[in-house]
Amino acid sequence: MDLSHFKILVVDDHAITRNLLRKSLSNLGVLTIVEASNGKEALQRLEKEAVNQSPFSIIFSDWQMPEMNGYEFLLAIRQRASYRDIPFIMVSAERDPAEIIKAIRSGANEFIVKPFSEEVLRQKIGYLIKTKQVA
Amino acid sequence: MDSNQMSPRGDFSVKRNSDLYSAFVKKGVEESFQFLFQKRPDLLECEISEVGPDFPSFFGLMKMSGDQHEVISIIAFPKETLVGLAKGSFDVGDPVESKYLRECLGELSNIISGAIRGQLLAEGLKIPLCLPETSLGQQCLLDSTDLFLKLKFNLGTEPFHFYLTIRSTPPAIRKIS
């Protein structure tokens, strides 16, 4: 699985988890990783990259965040033509099946529960590639 | 008692369910430390405390309030233990900035409480997840007559503690200094 051409947006209010995701994604071969600390900041990042015509391959986003949470961020990007097709993986401590279903029904492609392993990340990205949700 | 054993339906007393709750708190703490710090703490003691905890000044707190119950979880560290975790995670030297200490407390609280909440959901207790509160250097006393499940863990330095209580009405937190 060659992920060297992937550009990934990691959104989490905790730098400690952003660091862990960055490290794991780097280990999987991803070379370009951009970070944001909440949904609002992530939207600004998306807009900036859209101007540069350099779209993201996948978005990994936490759910519980200040300013704009991951669910609000998901709804916002699914309403915008420029970003609505970017695969979105929610990464959260949330374990309520009803909430997970709510995220999937609202447009999240996958859901990862914290704590997670690098192997889980590999499997989720592999599934998106296999099902042609990302190339 | 293992963590698969169910508590009586609708009875969420930490005293009556102490074996069950301590099992899944232990699991949540161990998995969260492994994830965030690549360390595995050992459980030293578990007890039911009759009074609200008078806990050390570096702590993360989650108050998850539902329609009928409120779950409060607190993870409290001696300063040096927390500083050691932050140094290892962020590769920073002395003095460690407070933002790194809050990072460790906040995400630990978030992930451990998420794990506890998942177990309580399976037991029939529906409570929403929330954002954690953190405190550095503020001595606090939880004004409460509720019983607390208190777990003491060893991480190779000074022990740290995890507190859990489930109550039907919210207690107040009084700042002492």
PDB file of C-alpha atoms in Angstrom:
ATOM      1  CA  MET A   1       0.000   0.000   0.000  1.00  0.00           C
ATOM      2  CA  ASP A   2       1.779   3.119  -1.235  1.00  0.00           C
ATOM      3  CA  LEU A   3       0.539   6.175   0.634  1.00  0.00           C
ATOM      4  CA  SER A   4       3.403   8.495  -0.252  1.00  0.00           C
ATOM      5  CA  HIS A   5       1.174  10.624  -2.507  1.00  0.00           C
ATOM      6  CA  PHE A   6      -1.522  10.998   0.179  1.00  0.00           C
ATOM      7  CA  LYS A   7      -2.176  14.351   1.792  1.00  0.00           C
ATOM      8  CA  ILE A   8      -3.990  13.988   5.102  1.00  0.00           C
ATOM      9  CA  LEU A   9      -5.691  16.525   7.361  1.00  0.00           C
ATOM     10  CA  VAL A  10      -5.589  15.636  11.071  1.00  0.00           C
ATOM     11  CA  VAL A  11      -8.038  17.547  13.292  1.00  0.00           C
ATOM     12  CA  ASP A  12      -7.880  17.191  17.075  1.00  0.00           C
ATOM     13  CA  ASP A  13      -7.832  19.716  19.915  1.00  0.00           C
ATOM     14  CA  HIS A  14      -5.152  17.689  21.714  1.00  0.00           C
ATOM     15  CA  ALA A  15      -1.637  18.004  20.297  1.00  0.00           C
ATOM     16  CA  ILE A  16      -0.694  14.757  22.016  1.00  0.00           C
ATOM     17  CA  THR A  17      -3.143  12.833  19.809  1.00  0.00           C
ATOM     18  CA  ARG A  18      -2.244  14.819  16.690  1.00  0.00           C
ATOM     19  CA  ASN A  19       1.387  13.825  17.320  1.00  0.00           C
ATOM     20  CA  LEU A  20       0.405  10.163  17.669  1.00  0.00           C
ATOM     21  CA  LEU A  21      -1.635  10.253  14.463  1.00  0.00           C
ATOM     22  CA  ARG A  22       1.152  12.038  12.620  1.00  0.00           C
ATOM     23  CA  LYS A  23       3.681   9.445  13.761  1.00  0.00           C
ATOM     24  CA  SER A  24       1.440   6.509  12.841  1.00  0.00           C
ATOM     25  CA  LEU A  25       0.563   7.954   9.429  1.00  0.00           C
ATOM     26  CA  SER A  26       4.246   8.643   8.750  1.00  0.00           C
ATOM     27  CA  ASN A  27       5.030   5.032   9.656  1.00  0.00           C
ATOM     28  CA  LEU A  28       2.429   3.976   7.083  1.00  0.00           C
ATOM     29  CA  GLY A  29       4.243   6.020   4.427  1.00  0.00           C
ATOM     30  CA  VAL A  30       2.179   9.224   4.320  1.00  0.00           C
ATOM     31  CA  LEU A  31       4.487  12.141   3.536  1.00  0.00           C
ATOM     32  CA  THR A  32       2.144  15.138   3.771  1.00  0.00           C
ATOM     33  CA  ILE A  33       0.184  15.666   6.981  1.00  0.00           C
ATOM     34  CA  VAL A  34      -1.513  18.948   7.879  1.00  0.00           C
ATOM     35  CA  GLU A  35      -2.899  19.630  11.370  1.00  0.00           C
ATOM     36  CA  ALA A  36      -5.769  21.688  12.789  1.00  0.00           C
ATOM     37  CA  SER A  37      -6.966  21.965  16.382  1.00  0.00           C
ATOM     38  CA  ASN A  38     -10.725  22.269  15.743  1.00  0.00           C
ATOM     39  CA  GLY A  39     -13.308  22.235  12.970  1.00  0.00           C
ATOM     40  CA  LYS A  40     -13.157  25.954  12.373  1.00  0.00           C
ATOM     41  CA  GLU A  41      -9.400  25.901  11.868  1.00  0.00           C
ATOM     42  CA  ALA A  42      -9.754  22.804   9.684  1.00  0.00           C
ATOM     43  CA  LEU A  43     -12.216  24.598   7.389  1.00  0.00           C
ATOM     44  CA  GLN A  44      -9.675  27.392   6.965  1.00  0.00           C
ATOM     45  CA  ARG A  45      -7.046  24.802   6.040  1.00  0.00           C
ATOM     46  CA  LEU A  46      -9.397  23.241   3.495  1.00  0.00           C
ATOM     47  CA  GLU A  47     -10.131  26.606   1.924  1.00  0.00           C
ATOM     48  CA  LYS A  48      -6.434  27.426   1.699  1.00  0.00           C
ATOM     49  CA  GLU A  49      -5.623  24.110   0.028  1.00  0.00           C
ATOM     50  CA  ALA A  50      -8.583  24.502  -2.365  1.00  0.00           C
ATOM     51  CA  VAL A  51      -7.145  27.817  -3.513  1.00  0.00           C
ATOM     52  CA  ASN A  52      -3.825  26.064  -4.120  1.00  0.00           C
ATOM     53  CA  GLN A  53      -5.692  23.282  -5.960  1.00  0.00           C
ATOM     54  CA  SER A  54      -4.124  20.728  -3.651  1.00  0.00           C
ATOM     55  CA  PRO A  55      -6.987  18.754  -2.138  1.00  0.00           C
ATOM     56  CA  PHE A  56      -6.718  16.407   0.829  1.00  0.00           C
ATOM     57  CA  SER A  57      -6.908  12.632   0.335  1.00  0.00           C
ATOM     58  CA  ILE A  58      -8.492  11.889   3.733  1.00  0.00           C
ATOM     59  CA  ILE A  59      -9.594  13.833   6.817  1.00  0.00           C
ATOM     60  CA  PHE A  60      -9.135  12.351  10.290  1.00  0.00           C
ATOM     61  CA  SER A  61     -11.166  14.302  12.837  1.00  0.00           C
ATOM     62  CA  ASP A  62     -11.857  14.101  16.552  1.00  0.00           C
ATOM     63  CA  TRP A  63     -15.473  14.571  17.683  1.00  0.00           C
ATOM     64  CA  GLN A  64     -15.253  16.445  21.003  1.00  0.00           C
ATOM     65  CA  MET A  65     -13.520  19.760  20.303  1.00  0.00           C
ATOM     66  CA  PRO A  66     -14.060  23.415  21.293  1.00  0.00           C
ATOM     67  CA  GLU A  67     -15.034  26.111  18.754  1.00  0.00           C
ATOM     68  CA  MET A  68     -16.432  23.685  16.176  1.00  0.00           C
ATOM     69  CA  ASN A  69     -16.682  20.005  17.034  1.00  0.00           C
ATOM     70  CA  GLY A  70     -16.050  17.123  14.666  1.00  0.00           C
ATOM     71  CA  TYR A  71     -19.714  16.488  13.974  1.00  0.00           C
ATOM     72  CA  GLU A  72     -20.360  20.127  13.061  1.00  0.00           C
ATOM     73  CA  PHE A  73     -17.232  20.070  10.908  1.00  0.00           C
ATOM     74  CA  LEU A  74     -18.443  16.929   9.137  1.00  0.00           C
ATOM     75  CA  LEU A  75     -21.825  18.516   8.399  1.00  0.00           C
ATOM     76  CA  ALA A  76     -20.126  21.681   7.149  1.00  0.00           C
ATOM     77  CA  ILE A  77     -17.864  19.930   4.646  1.00  0.00           C
ATOM     78  CA  ARG A  78     -20.582  17.608   3.383  1.00  0.00           C
ATOM     79  CA  GLN A  79     -22.586  20.706   2.431  1.00  0.00           C
ATOM     80  CA  ARG A  80     -19.778  22.184   0.359  1.00  0.00           C
ATOM     81  CA  ALA A  81     -19.271  20.968  -3.186  1.00  0.00           C
ATOM     82  CA  SER A  82     -15.503  21.468  -3.056  1.00  0.00           C
ATOM     83  CA  TYR A  83     -14.970  19.123  -0.097  1.00  0.00           C
ATOM     84  CA  ARG A  84     -17.979  16.839   0.055  1.00  0.00           C
ATOM     85  CA  ASP A  85     -16.177  13.906  -1.595  1.00  0.00           C
ATOM     86  CA  ILE A  86     -13.144  13.876   0.710  1.00  0.00           C
ATOM     87  CA  PRO A  87     -13.241  10.676   2.815  1.00  0.00           C
ATOM     88  CA  PHE A  88     -13.824  11.534   6.476  1.00  0.00           C
ATOM     89  CA  ILE A  89     -12.739   9.294   9.340  1.00  0.00           C
ATOM     90  CA  MET A  90     -14.060  10.245  12.768  1.00  0.00           C
ATOM     91  CA  VAL A  91     -11.557   9.438  15.543  1.00  0.00           C
ATOM     92  CA  SER A  92     -13.147   9.716  18.951  1.00  0.00           C
ATOM     93  CA  ALA A  93     -13.458   8.418  22.513  1.00  0.00           C
ATOM     94  CA  GLU A  94     -17.178   8.197  21.710  1.00  0.00           C
ATOM     95  CA  ARG A  95     -18.428   4.598  22.037  1.00  0.00           C
ATOM     96  CA  ASP A  96     -22.187   5.054  21.966  1.00  0.00           C
ATOM     97  CA  PRO A  97     -23.400   3.000  18.960  1.00  0.00           C
ATOM     98  CA  ALA A  98     -26.226   5.505  18.404  1.00  0.00           C
ATOM     99  CA  GLU A  99     -23.733   8.374  18.099  1.00  0.00           C
ATOM    100  CA  ILE A 100     -21.440   6.366  15.819  1.00  0.00           C
ATOM    101  CA  ILE A 101     -24.383   5.575  13.529  1.00  0.00           C
ATOM    102  CA  LYS A 102     -25.344   9.248  13.593  1.00  0.00           C
ATOM    103  CA  ALA A 103     -21.845  10.181  12.351  1.00  0.00           C
ATOM    104  CA  ILE A 104     -21.895   7.546   9.608  1.00  0.00           C
ATOM    105  CA  ARG A 105     -25.378   8.594   8.463  1.00  0.00           C
ATOM    106  CA  SER A 106     -24.206  12.204   8.364  1.00  0.00           C
ATOM    107  CA  GLY A 107     -21.397  11.355   5.982  1.00  0.00           C
ATOM    108  CA  ALA A 108     -18.459   9.918   7.930  1.00  0.00           C
ATOM    109  CA  ASN A 109     -16.870   7.134   5.901  1.00  0.00           C
ATOM    110  CA  GLU A 110     -15.345   5.366   8.899  1.00  0.00           C
ATOM    111  CA  PHE A 111     -15.193   5.610  12.693  1.00  0.00           C
ATOM    112  CA  ILE A 112     -12.181   4.853  14.903  1.00  0.00           C
ATOM    113  CA  VAL A 113     -12.519   4.618  18.680  1.00  0.00           C
ATOM    114  CA  LYS A 114      -9.688   5.953  20.859  1.00  0.00           C
ATOM    115  CA  PRO A 115      -7.449   4.334  21.941  1.00  0.00           C
ATOM    116  CA  PHE A 116      -6.510   2.789  18.604  1.00  0.00           C
ATOM    117  CA  SER A 117      -3.510   1.046  17.070  1.00  0.00           C
ATOM    118  CA  GLU A 118      -1.505   1.790  13.950  1.00  0.00           C
ATOM    119  CA  GLU A 119      -2.881  -1.440  12.515  1.00  0.00           C
ATOM    120  CA  VAL A 120      -6.436  -0.078  12.780  1.00  0.00           C
ATOM    121  CA  LEU A 121      -5.387   3.024  10.826  1.00  0.00           C
ATOM    122  CA  ARG A 122      -3.802   0.825   8.160  1.00  0.00           C
ATOM    123  CA  GLN A 123      -6.962  -1.287   7.867  1.00  0.00           C
ATOM    124  CA  LYS A 124      -9.278   1.725   7.615  1.00  0.00           C
ATOM    125  CA  ILE A 125      -7.164   3.421   4.930  1.00  0.00           C
ATOM    126  CA  GLY A 126      -6.801   0.094   3.113  1.00  0.00           C
ATOM    127  CA  TYR A 127     -10.577  -0.314   3.086  1.00  0.00           C
ATOM    128  CA  LEU A 128     -11.072   3.184   1.625  1.00  0.00           C
ATOM    129  CA  ILE A 129      -8.595   2.334  -1.144  1.00  0.00           C
ATOM    130  CA  LYS A 130     -10.104  -1.085  -1.798  1.00  0.00           C
ATOM    131  CA  THR A 131     -13.601   0.365  -2.098  1.00  0.00           C
ATOM    132  CA  LYS A 132     -12.274   3.163  -4.313  1.00  0.00           C
ATOM    133  CA  GLN A 133     -13.325   5.899  -1.913  1.00  0.00           C
ATOM    134  CA  VAL A 134      -9.789   7.240  -2.201  1.00  0.00           C
ATOM    135  CA  ALA A 135      -7.038   6.640  -4.747  1.00  0.00           C
TER     136      ALA A 135
ATOM    137  CA  MET B   1     -15.669 -10.439  39.234  1.00  0.00           C
ATOM    138  CA  ASP B   2     -14.702  -9.731  35.619  1.00  0.00           C
ATOM    139  CA  SER B   3     -15.754  -6.798  33.487  1.00  0.00           C
ATOM    140  CA  ASN B   4     -18.300  -8.902  31.594  1.00  0.00           C
ATOM    141  CA  GLN B   5     -20.388  -9.353  34.718  1.00  0.00           C
ATOM    142  CA  MET B   6     -23.430  -7.092  34.746  1.00  0.00           C
ATOM    143  CA  SER B   7     -24.464  -4.834  37.597  1.00  0.00           C
ATOM    144  CA  PRO B   8     -28.083  -5.033  38.745  1.00  0.00           C
ATOM    145  CA  ARG B   9     -30.179  -3.111  36.209  1.00  0.00           C
ATOM    146  CA  GLY B  10     -30.586   0.500  37.258  1.00  0.00           C
ATOM    147  CA  ASP B  11     -28.309   0.179  40.300  1.00  0.00           C
ATOM    148  CA  PHE B  12     -25.212   2.238  39.596  1.00  0.00           C
ATOM    149  CA  SER B  13     -23.830   2.489  43.125  1.00  0.00           C
ATOM    150  CA  VAL B  14     -20.032   2.426  43.053  1.00  0.00           C
ATOM    151  CA  LYS B  15     -20.105   0.574  46.386  1.00  0.00           C
ATOM    152  CA  ARG B  16     -22.342  -2.260  45.225  1.00  0.00           C
ATOM    153  CA  ASN B  17     -20.627  -2.472  41.829  1.00  0.00           C
ATOM    154  CA  SER B  18     -17.073  -1.772  42.974  1.00  0.00           C
ATOM    155  CA  ASP B  19     -15.549  -4.981  41.540  1.00  0.00           C
ATOM    156  CA  LEU B  20     -17.152  -4.460  38.154  1.00  0.00           C
ATOM    157  CA  TYR B  21     -16.380  -0.742  37.945  1.00  0.00           C
ATOM    158  CA  SER B  22     -12.800  -1.109  39.177  1.00  0.00           C
ATOM    159  CA  ALA B  23     -12.231  -3.768  36.493  1.00  0.00           C
ATOM    160  CA  PHE B  24     -13.252  -1.509  33.648  1.00  0.00           C
ATOM    161  CA  VAL B  25     -11.575   1.581  35.107  1.00  0.00           C
ATOM    162  CA  LYS B  26      -8.361  -0.438  35.344  1.00  0.00           C
ATOM    163  CA  LYS B  27      -8.732  -1.551  31.724  1.00  0.00           C
ATOM    164  CA  GLY B  28      -9.502   1.993  30.551  1.00  0.00           C
ATOM    165  CA  VAL B  29      -6.512   3.464  32.410  1.00  0.00           C
ATOM    166  CA  GLU B  30      -4.124   0.785  31.157  1.00  0.00           C
ATOM    167  CA  GLU B  31      -5.223   1.086  27.518  1.00  0.00           C
ATOM    168  CA  SER B  32      -5.153   4.890  27.561  1.00  0.00           C
ATOM    169  CA  PHE B  33      -1.645   5.006  29.036  1.00  0.00           C
ATOM    170  CA  GLN B  34      -0.446   2.459  26.518  1.00  0.00           C
ATOM    171  CA  PHE B  35      -1.915   4.543  23.684  1.00  0.00           C
ATOM    172  CA  LEU B  36      -0.714   7.964  24.811  1.00  0.00           C
ATOM    173  CA  PHE B  37       2.544   7.193  26.619  1.00  0.00           C
ATOM    174  CA  GLN B  38       3.484   3.614  25.687  1.00  0.00           C
ATOM    175  CA  LYS B  39       3.538   2.812  29.418  1.00  0.00           C
ATOM    176  CA  ARG B  40       1.401   0.437  31.452  1.00  0.00           C
ATOM    177  CA  PRO B  41       0.613   1.422  35.044  1.00  0.00           C
ATOM    178  CA  ASP B  42       0.056  -1.210  37.735  1.00  0.00           C
ATOM    179  CA  LEU B  43      -3.001  -1.103  39.969  1.00  0.00           C
ATOM    180  CA  LEU B  44      -1.809  -0.973  43.586  1.00  0.00           C
ATOM    181  CA  GLU B  45      -5.025  -0.492  45.572  1.00  0.00           C
ATOM    182  CA  CYS B  46      -8.728  -0.089  45.115  1.00  0.00           C
ATOM    183  CA  GLU B  47     -11.039   1.191  47.819  1.00  0.00           C
ATOM    184  CA  ILE B  48     -14.365   2.864  48.445  1.00  0.00           C
ATOM    185  CA  SER B  49     -13.921   6.261  50.045  1.00  0.00           C
ATOM    186  CA  GLU B  50     -16.624   7.621  52.329  1.00  0.00           C
ATOM    187  CA  VAL B  51     -15.791  11.244  51.640  1.00  0.00           C
ATOM    188  CA  GLY B  52     -15.210  13.315  48.550  1.00  0.00           C
ATOM    189  CA  PRO B  53     -11.596  13.199  47.460  1.00  0.00           C
ATOM    190  CA  ASP B  54      -9.200  15.878  48.627  1.00  0.00           C
ATOM    191  CA  PHE B  55      -6.992  15.362  45.651  1.00  0.00           C
ATOM    192  CA  PRO B  56      -3.601  16.677  44.517  1.00  0.00           C
ATOM    193  CA  SER B  57      -3.435  19.854  42.536  1.00  0.00           C
ATOM    194  CA  PHE B  58      -2.790  18.447  39.058  1.00  0.00           C
ATOM    195  CA  PHE B  59      -5.894  16.779  37.774  1.00  0.00           C
ATOM    196  CA  GLY B  60      -8.240  16.242  34.869  1.00  0.00           C
ATOM    197  CA  LEU B  61     -11.951  16.014  35.534  1.00  0.00           C
ATOM    198  CA  MET B  62     -14.948  14.881  33.501  1.00  0.00           C
ATOM    199  CA  LYS B  63     -18.520  15.574  34.572  1.00  0.00           C
ATOM    200  CA  MET B  64     -20.884  13.635  32.363  1.00  0.00           C
ATOM    201  CA  SER B  65     -24.420  14.663  33.208  1.00  0.00           C
ATOM    202  CA  GLY B  66     -27.433  12.755  31.965  1.00  0.00           C
ATOM    203  CA  ASP B  67     -31.123  13.141  32.687  1.00  0.00           C
ATOM    204  CA  GLN B  68     -31.010  11.087  35.884  1.00  0.00           C
ATOM    205  CA  HIS B  69     -27.379  10.536  36.770  1.00  0.00           C
ATOM    206  CA  GLU B  70     -24.094  12.342  36.782  1.00  0.00           C
ATOM    207  CA  VAL B  71     -20.799  10.499  36.444  1.00  0.00           C
ATOM    208  CA  ILE B  72     -17.674  12.220  37.721  1.00  0.00           C
ATOM    209  CA  SER B  73     -14.220  10.897  36.966  1.00  0.00           C
ATOM    210  CA  ILE B  74     -10.976  12.471  38.131  1.00  0.00           C
ATOM    211  CA  ILE B  75      -7.395  11.538  37.361  1.00  0.00           C
ATOM    212  CA  ALA B  76      -4.955  13.196  39.765  1.00  0.00           C
ATOM    213  CA  PHE B  77      -1.165  13.225  39.633  1.00  0.00           C
ATOM    214  CA  PRO B  78       1.743  14.347  41.739  1.00  0.00           C
ATOM    215  CA  LYS B  79       3.379  17.154  39.751  1.00  0.00           C
ATOM    216  CA  GLU B  80       6.610  15.278  39.006  1.00  0.00           C
ATOM    217  CA  THR B  81       4.775  12.257  37.585  1.00  0.00           C
ATOM    218  CA  LEU B  82       2.756  14.432  35.238  1.00  0.00           C
ATOM    219  CA  VAL B  83       5.822  16.441  34.212  1.00  0.00           C
ATOM    220  CA  GLY B  84       7.594  13.167  33.367  1.00  0.00           C
ATOM    221  CA  LEU B  85       4.711  12.056  31.137  1.00  0.00           C
ATOM    222  CA  ALA B  86       4.618  15.402  29.322  1.00  0.00           C
ATOM    223  CA  LYS B  87       8.395  15.405  28.770  1.00  0.00           C
ATOM    224  CA  GLY B  88       8.244  11.959  27.228  1.00  0.00           C
ATOM    225  CA  SER B  89       5.291  12.747  24.993  1.00  0.00           C
ATOM    226  CA  PHE B  90       6.379  16.096  23.650  1.00  0.00           C
ATOM    227  CA  ASP B  91      10.137  15.653  23.854  1.00  0.00           C
ATOM    228  CA  VAL B  92      10.547  18.878  25.840  1.00  0.00           C
ATOM    229  CA  GLY B  93      12.961  19.783  28.630  1.00  0.00           C
ATOM    230  CA  ASP B  94      12.644  21.804  31.825  1.00  0.00           C
ATOM    231  CA  PRO B  95      10.681  23.842  32.551  1.00  0.00           C
ATOM    232  CA  VAL B  96       7.726  22.026  30.993  1.00  0.00           C
ATOM    233  CA  GLU B  97       5.113  24.526  29.832  1.00  0.00           C
ATOM    234  CA  SER B  98       1.684  24.214  31.406  1.00  0.00           C
ATOM    235  CA  LYS B  99       0.058  23.652  27.999  1.00  0.00           C
ATOM    236  CA  TYR B 100       1.807  20.274  27.763  1.00  0.00           C
ATOM    237  CA  LEU B 101       0.622  19.266  31.228  1.00  0.00           C
ATOM    238  CA  ARG B 102      -2.955  20.219  30.313  1.00  0.00           C
ATOM    239  CA  GLU B 103      -2.655  18.243  27.077  1.00  0.00           C
ATOM    240  CA  CYS B 104      -1.781  15.081  28.993  1.00  0.00           C
ATOM    241  CA  LEU B 105      -4.503  15.580  31.592  1.00  0.00           C
ATOM    242  CA  GLY B 106      -7.170  16.537  29.071  1.00  0.00           C
ATOM    243  CA  GLU B 107      -6.698  13.701  26.616  1.00  0.00           C
ATOM    244  CA  LEU B 108      -6.198  11.112  29.373  1.00  0.00           C
ATOM    245  CA  SER B 109      -9.469  12.220  30.984  1.00  0.00           C
ATOM    246  CA  ASN B 110     -11.219  12.164  27.640  1.00  0.00           C
ATOM    247  CA  ILE B 111     -10.124   8.684  26.604  1.00  0.00           C
ATOM    248  CA  ILE B 112     -10.481   6.997  30.006  1.00  0.00           C
ATOM    249  CA  SER B 113     -13.906   8.547  30.543  1.00  0.00           C
ATOM    250  CA  GLY B 114     -14.934   7.464  27.061  1.00  0.00           C
ATOM    251  CA  ALA B 115     -14.023   3.880  27.949  1.00  0.00           C
ATOM    252  CA  ILE B 116     -15.919   4.051  31.260  1.00  0.00           C
ATOM    253  CA  ARG B 117     -18.906   5.614  29.558  1.00  0.00           C
ATOM    254  CA  GLY B 118     -18.942   2.814  26.983  1.00  0.00           C
ATOM    255  CA  GLN B 119     -19.205   0.249  29.775  1.00  0.00           C
ATOM    256  CA  LEU B 120     -21.890   2.214  31.595  1.00  0.00           C
ATOM    257  CA  LEU B 121     -23.892   2.497  28.365  1.00  0.00           C
ATOM    258  CA  ALA B 122     -23.812  -1.283  28.140  1.00  0.00           C
ATOM    259  CA  GLU B 123     -25.165  -1.343  31.703  1.00  0.00           C
ATOM    260  CA  GLY B 124     -28.035   0.911  30.708  1.00  0.00           C
ATOM    261  CA  LEU B 125     -26.735   4.239  31.965  1.00  0.00           C
ATOM    262  CA  LYS B 126     -26.981   6.872  29.210  1.00  0.00           C
ATOM    263  CA  ILE B 127     -24.793   9.919  29.748  1.00  0.00           C
ATOM    264  CA  PRO B 128     -23.285  12.287  27.177  1.00  0.00           C
ATOM    265  CA  LEU B 129     -19.561  12.700  26.602  1.00  0.00           C
ATOM    266  CA  CYS B 130     -18.240  16.190  27.341  1.00  0.00           C
ATOM    267  CA  LEU B 131     -15.038  18.198  27.201  1.00  0.00           C
ATOM    268  CA  PRO B 132     -12.591  17.644  30.082  1.00  0.00           C
ATOM    269  CA  GLU B 133     -11.643  20.260  32.650  1.00  0.00           C
ATOM    270  CA  THR B 134      -8.045  20.471  33.822  1.00  0.00           C
ATOM    271  CA  SER B 135      -6.429  22.112  36.821  1.00  0.00           C
ATOM    272  CA  LEU B 136      -2.778  22.844  37.557  1.00  0.00           C
ATOM    273  CA  GLY B 137      -1.832  23.942  41.047  1.00  0.00           C
ATOM    274  CA  GLN B 138      -5.352  24.551  42.337  1.00  0.00           C
ATOM    275  CA  GLN B 139      -6.105  22.449  45.406  1.00  0.00           C
ATOM    276  CA  CYS B 140      -9.694  21.284  45.218  1.00  0.00           C
ATOM    277  CA  LEU B 141     -12.154  19.417  47.348  1.00  0.00           C
ATOM    278  CA  LEU B 142     -15.159  17.803  45.770  1.00  0.00           C
ATOM    279  CA  ASP B 143     -18.020  18.886  48.007  1.00  0.00           C
ATOM    280  CA  SER B 144     -19.887  15.662  48.166  1.00  0.00           C
ATOM    281  CA  THR B 145     -21.050  13.033  50.615  1.00  0.00           C
ATOM    282  CA  ASP B 146     -21.147  10.452  47.829  1.00  0.00           C
ATOM    283  CA  LEU B 147     -19.046   7.348  47.846  1.00  0.00           C
ATOM    284  CA  PHE B 148     -16.056   7.339  45.534  1.00  0.00           C
ATOM    285  CA  LEU B 149     -14.298   4.432  43.949  1.00  0.00           C
ATOM    286  CA  LYS B 150     -10.609   5.259  44.393  1.00  0.00           C
ATOM    287  CA  LEU B 151      -7.918   3.415  42.460  1.00  0.00           C
ATOM    288  CA  LYS B 152      -4.224   3.885  43.140  1.00  0.00           C
ATOM    289  CA  PHE B 153      -1.787   3.171  40.295  1.00  0.00           C
ATOM    290  CA  ASN B 154       1.973   2.888  40.133  1.00  0.00           C
ATOM    291  CA  LEU B 155       3.942   4.157  37.164  1.00  0.00           C
ATOM    292  CA  GLY B 156       7.440   3.705  38.523  1.00  0.00           C
ATOM    293  CA  THR B 157       7.415   7.106  40.189  1.00  0.00           C
ATOM    294  CA  GLU B 158       4.975   8.458  42.764  1.00  0.00           C
ATOM    295  CA  PRO B 159       1.540   6.812  42.561  1.00  0.00           C
ATOM    296  CA  PHE B 160      -1.367   8.549  40.867  1.00  0.00           C
ATOM    297  CA  HIS B 161      -5.077   8.151  41.569  1.00  0.00           C
ATOM    298  CA  PHE B 162      -8.303   7.752  39.666  1.00  0.00           C
ATOM    299  CA  TYR B 163     -11.663   8.565  41.278  1.00  0.00           C
ATOM    300  CA  LEU B 164     -15.126   7.641  40.068  1.00  0.00           C
ATOM    301  CA  THR B 165     -18.550   8.400  41.436  1.00  0.00           C
ATOM    302  CA  ILE B 166     -22.063   8.100  40.046  1.00  0.00           C
ATOM    303  CA  ARG B 167     -24.816  10.151  41.617  1.00  0.00           C
ATOM    304  CA  SER B 168     -28.296  11.315  40.898  1.00  0.00           C
ATOM    305  CA  THR B 169     -27.755  15.016  41.532  1.00  0.00           C
ATOM    306  CA  PRO B 170     -24.645  17.064  40.770  1.00  0.00           C
ATOM    307  CA  PRO B 171     -22.234  17.991  43.592  1.00  0.00           C
ATOM    308  CA  ALA B 172     -20.398  21.307  43.686  1.00  0.00           C
ATOM    309  CA  ILE B 173     -16.643  21.751  43.489  1.00  0.00           C
ATOM    310  CA  ARG B 174     -15.221  24.163  46.030  1.00  0.00           C
ATOM    311  CA  LYS B 175     -11.901  25.858  45.359  1.00  0.00           C
ATOM    312  CA  ILE B 176      -9.827  25.956  48.541  1.00  0.00           C
ATOM    313  CA  SER B 177      -6.905  28.213  47.628  1.00  0.00           C
TER     314      SER B 177
END
